[in-house]
């Protein structure tokens, strides 16, 4: 499911406005038309193109080490500073991104989500986009933040989640298959042990009956030569 989401996202188009100080000269002749040159039309790129143009791995290059993405890691297995699954069961996504060796971003996808959350819920989507655009424009001047960086950060993190989830799912499936075989083996061993116990009990009962019977016979000899009185059958 995550991989399908990634594939769909990679083909989406994002529009970027050209530098406002740069005018479009296509089809424009200042001698024939004295009016100001038209502003350049927005330029559209796919998300996959944006990621390729940004420093860091392409979406198809993002991998997660299989020996780390395991449901039951060995004690000596290499692990991130903080485990992906915390003691309380929550997931540490930053550890996944660290394992995938994603580059850092001056303004992350999580930060833009916080910015989204700060906007009024009933604000129209066009107004939200305009507000975010103005905010990013201001941040671009002070922090060098660009829409491309944010798009690349979100896309790479999505790819890392897909890679980790696939690796974890495969290893969890393999582990469960091995565990089920081990359980079947143990269950057979348990069944064999139970059968052996029943056989041992039966033998013990047979042995007890035989020994009691034989002890009675031997006791008859002793009673015969003793001064025992009835009700002994040999007295």
Short mmCIF file of C-alpha atoms in Angstrom, two decimals, residues 110-223:
data_model
loop_
_atom_site.label_atom_id
_atom_site.label_comp_id
_atom_site.label_asym_id
_atom_site.label_seq_id
_atom_site.Cartn_x
_atom_site.Cartn_y
_atom_site.Cartn_z
CA UNK A 110 6.92 17.33 9.45
CA UNK A 111 7.41 21.05 9.97
CA UNK A 112 5.25 21.88 6.97
CA UNK A 113 2.58 19.57 8.41
CA UNK A 114 2.71 21.58 11.63
CA UNK A 115 2.29 24.70 9.53
CA UNK A 116 -0.73 23.13 7.81
CA UNK A 117 -2.23 22.31 11.20
CA UNK A 118 -1.88 25.92 12.34
CA UNK A 119 -4.19 27.14 9.57
CA UNK A 120 -7.96 27.37 10.17
CA UNK A 121 -9.63 24.08 9.29
CA UNK A 122 -12.37 25.82 7.30
CA UNK A 123 -9.94 27.87 5.22
CA UNK A 124 -10.36 27.06 1.49
CA UNK A 125 -7.54 25.02 -0.04
CA UNK A 126 -6.59 27.84 -2.42
CA UNK A 127 -6.26 30.22 0.52
CA UNK A 128 -4.18 27.68 2.40
CA UNK A 129 -1.85 27.28 -0.55
CA UNK A 130 -1.52 31.04 -0.92
CA UNK A 131 -0.72 31.41 2.78
CA UNK A 132 1.89 28.64 2.69
CA UNK A 133 3.36 30.14 -0.47
CA UNK A 134 3.83 33.51 1.22
CA UNK A 135 5.33 31.86 4.30
CA UNK A 136 7.78 29.81 2.26
CA UNK A 137 8.65 32.88 0.21
CA UNK A 138 9.68 34.68 3.39
CA UNK A 139 11.60 31.65 4.63
CA UNK A 140 13.38 31.35 1.30
CA UNK A 141 14.93 34.77 1.86
CA UNK A 142 16.07 34.06 5.43
CA UNK A 143 16.68 30.29 5.55
CA UNK A 144 17.00 29.35 1.91
CA UNK A 145 13.97 27.07 2.17
CA UNK A 146 12.41 26.01 -1.13
CA UNK A 147 9.32 24.05 -2.08
CA UNK A 148 11.56 21.62 -3.93
CA UNK A 149 13.44 20.79 -0.72
CA UNK A 150 10.22 20.11 1.16
CA UNK A 151 8.79 17.99 -1.66
CA UNK A 152 12.02 15.99 -1.88
CA UNK A 153 12.10 15.48 1.90
CA UNK A 154 8.52 14.20 2.01
CA UNK A 155 9.05 11.96 -1.03
CA UNK A 156 12.24 10.39 0.27
CA UNK A 157 10.70 9.76 3.66
CA UNK A 158 7.76 8.09 1.95
CA UNK A 159 10.21 5.91 0.00
CA UNK A 160 12.09 5.05 3.21
CA UNK A 161 8.84 4.02 4.92
CA UNK A 162 7.93 1.84 1.93
CA UNK A 163 11.37 0.19 1.93
CA UNK A 164 11.40 -0.40 5.68
CA UNK A 165 7.83 -1.70 5.76
CA UNK A 166 8.51 -4.12 2.90
CA UNK A 167 11.71 -5.37 4.51
CA UNK A 168 10.06 -5.71 7.92
CA UNK A 169 7.03 -7.48 6.44
CA UNK A 170 9.22 -9.96 4.54
CA UNK A 171 11.32 -10.75 7.58
CA UNK A 172 8.28 -10.96 9.86
CA UNK A 173 6.65 -13.38 7.41
CA UNK A 174 9.82 -15.49 7.22
CA UNK A 175 10.15 -15.45 11.01
CA UNK A 176 6.53 -16.52 11.50
CA UNK A 177 6.96 -19.34 8.97
CA UNK A 178 10.06 -20.62 10.77
CA UNK A 179 8.38 -20.24 14.15
CA UNK A 180 5.34 -22.20 12.97
CA UNK A 181 7.59 -25.03 11.78
CA UNK A 182 9.37 -24.99 15.14
CA UNK A 183 6.00 -25.04 16.91
CA UNK A 184 4.89 -28.03 14.82
CA UNK A 185 8.14 -29.80 15.71
CA UNK A 186 7.70 -28.97 19.39
CA UNK A 187 4.06 -30.07 19.30
CA UNK A 188 5.14 -33.41 17.81
CA UNK A 189 7.78 -33.72 20.50
CA UNK A 190 5.14 -32.93 23.13
CA UNK A 191 2.81 -35.54 21.63
CA UNK A 192 5.65 -38.08 21.66
CA UNK A 193 6.44 -37.20 25.29
CA UNK A 194 2.78 -37.56 26.28
CA UNK A 195 2.64 -40.93 24.57
CA UNK A 196 5.84 -41.97 26.34
CA UNK A 197 4.35 -40.84 29.67
CA UNK A 198 1.21 -42.91 29.10
CA UNK A 199 3.32 -45.92 28.16
CA UNK A 200 5.48 -45.42 31.25
CA UNK A 201 2.37 -45.22 33.45
CA UNK A 202 0.97 -48.38 31.89
CA UNK A 203 4.26 -50.20 32.42
CA UNK A 204 4.42 -48.92 35.99
CA UNK A 205 0.91 -50.25 36.63
CA UNK A 206 1.77 -53.59 35.09
CA UNK A 207 5.00 -53.74 37.06
CA UNK A 208 3.21 -52.85 40.30
CA UNK A 209 0.56 -55.52 39.80
CA UNK A 210 3.17 -58.14 38.93
CA UNK A 211 5.36 -57.25 41.91
CA UNK A 212 2.40 -57.26 44.32
CA UNK A 213 1.29 -60.62 43.00
CA UNK A 214 4.76 -62.09 43.27
CA UNK A 215 5.27 -60.62 46.74
CA UNK A 216 2.07 -62.34 47.85
CA UNK A 217 3.43 -65.65 46.57
CA UNK A 218 6.70 -65.18 48.41
CA UNK A 219 4.84 -64.14 51.52
CA UNK A 220 3.00 -67.45 51.38
CA UNK A 221 6.31 -69.23 51.85
CA UNK A 222 7.12 -67.16 54.90
CA UNK A 223 3.68 -67.64 56.37
#
